[in-house]
XYZ file of C-alpha atoms in Angstrom:
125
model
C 54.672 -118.880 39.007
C 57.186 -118.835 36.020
C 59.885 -118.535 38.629
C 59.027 -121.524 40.428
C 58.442 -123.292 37.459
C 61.912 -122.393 36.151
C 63.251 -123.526 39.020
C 60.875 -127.099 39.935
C 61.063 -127.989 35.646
C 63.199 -130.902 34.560
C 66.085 -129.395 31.732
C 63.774 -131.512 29.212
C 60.813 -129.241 29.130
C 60.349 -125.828 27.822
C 58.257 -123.333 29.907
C 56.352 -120.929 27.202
C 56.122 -117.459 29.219
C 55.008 -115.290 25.767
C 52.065 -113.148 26.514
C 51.662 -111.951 23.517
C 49.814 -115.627 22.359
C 45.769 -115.311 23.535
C 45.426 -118.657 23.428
C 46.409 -122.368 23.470
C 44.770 -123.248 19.836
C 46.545 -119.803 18.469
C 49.831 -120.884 19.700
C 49.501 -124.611 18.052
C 48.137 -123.172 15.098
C 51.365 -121.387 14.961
C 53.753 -124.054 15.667
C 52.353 -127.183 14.556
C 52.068 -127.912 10.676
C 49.003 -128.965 9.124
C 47.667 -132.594 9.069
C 49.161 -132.894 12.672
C 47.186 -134.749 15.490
C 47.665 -132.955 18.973
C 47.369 -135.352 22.022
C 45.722 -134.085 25.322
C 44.705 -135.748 28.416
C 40.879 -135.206 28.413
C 40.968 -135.090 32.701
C 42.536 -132.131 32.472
C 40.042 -129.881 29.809
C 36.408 -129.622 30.229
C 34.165 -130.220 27.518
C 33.399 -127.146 26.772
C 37.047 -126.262 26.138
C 37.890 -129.219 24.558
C 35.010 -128.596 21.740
C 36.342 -125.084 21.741
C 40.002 -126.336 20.791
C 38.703 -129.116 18.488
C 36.905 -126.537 16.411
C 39.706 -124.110 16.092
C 42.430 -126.624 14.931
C 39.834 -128.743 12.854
C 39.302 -125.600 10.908
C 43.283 -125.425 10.483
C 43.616 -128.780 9.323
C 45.033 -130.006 12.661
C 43.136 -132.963 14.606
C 42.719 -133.294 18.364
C 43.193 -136.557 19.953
C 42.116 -137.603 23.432
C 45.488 -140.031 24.765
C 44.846 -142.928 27.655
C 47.579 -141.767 29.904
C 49.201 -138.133 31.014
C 52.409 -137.605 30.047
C 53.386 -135.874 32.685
C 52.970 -138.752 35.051
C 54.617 -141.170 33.198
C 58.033 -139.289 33.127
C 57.392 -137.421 36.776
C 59.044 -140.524 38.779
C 59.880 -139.068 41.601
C 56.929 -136.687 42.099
C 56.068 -136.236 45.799
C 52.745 -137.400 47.207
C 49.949 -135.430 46.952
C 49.186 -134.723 50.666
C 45.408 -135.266 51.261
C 44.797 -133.191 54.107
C 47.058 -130.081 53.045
C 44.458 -127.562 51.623
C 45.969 -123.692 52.025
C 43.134 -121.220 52.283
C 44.499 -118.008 50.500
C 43.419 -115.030 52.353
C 40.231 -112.960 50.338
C 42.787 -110.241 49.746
C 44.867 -111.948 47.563
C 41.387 -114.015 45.293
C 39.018 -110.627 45.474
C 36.876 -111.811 47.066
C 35.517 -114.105 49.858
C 34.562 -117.836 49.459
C 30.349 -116.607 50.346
C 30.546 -114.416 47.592
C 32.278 -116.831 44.864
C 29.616 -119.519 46.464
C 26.750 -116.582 45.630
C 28.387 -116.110 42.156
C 27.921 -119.801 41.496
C 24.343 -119.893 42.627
C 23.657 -116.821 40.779
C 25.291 -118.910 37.691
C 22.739 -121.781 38.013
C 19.753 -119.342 38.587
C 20.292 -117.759 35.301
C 21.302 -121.329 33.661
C 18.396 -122.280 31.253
C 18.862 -125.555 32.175
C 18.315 -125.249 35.479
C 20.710 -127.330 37.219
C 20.212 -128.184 40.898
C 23.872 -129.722 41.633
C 27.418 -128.745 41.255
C 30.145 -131.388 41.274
C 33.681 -129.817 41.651
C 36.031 -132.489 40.373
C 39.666 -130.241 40.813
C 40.045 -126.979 43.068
């Protein structure tokens, strides 16, 4: 992916390919100072992870902050169209493993859930 990204990216943007950082709130930690507010889009995080981040930069001094509009969009002008009907099925060699057994994994997931849910609503694939 960091090849096609090289290659799709705009001069203006930076693509980070260090794999040494574990994660996201590490790497601001380490390059954003103190008493710093971090914008994200809250569509793209779930809750879950955006709690997660909150916590880990709140306890660094550095404040999250949920912005109205994504950046990218506003300076992607001439982004093509997403095409509605263009889903590519990867073949189960190349996930692991086969959409019945990812579907099983997820019911399995709710089983064991102590809230019990009875729905799943998949926003993104």
């Amino acid at each position: 992916y960091w090849v096609q990204a090289e290659r799709q990216m705009d001069c203006n943007w930076e693509l980070e390919t260090d794999v040494s950082i574990s994660s996201l709130a590490e790497w601001l930690i380490s390059e954003v100072p103190p008493g710093t507010n971090i914008g994200f889009d809250p569509f793209l995080f779930s809750l879950e992870t955006q709690e997660h981040y909150a916590i880990s930069l709140e306890s660094s001094s550095r404040s999250l902050k949920s912005i109205p509009v994504n950046l990218v969009d506003q300076v992607w002008k001439d982004r093509p169209p997403l095409l509605p009907d263009s889903l590519t099925r990867l073949p189960d060699r190349v996930i692991q493993r086969s959409w019945q057994l990812k579907v099983e994994h997820i019911r399995s997931l709710m089983r064991d859930n102590p809230y019990k849910p009875t729905a799943l609503l998949l926003s993104a694939l």
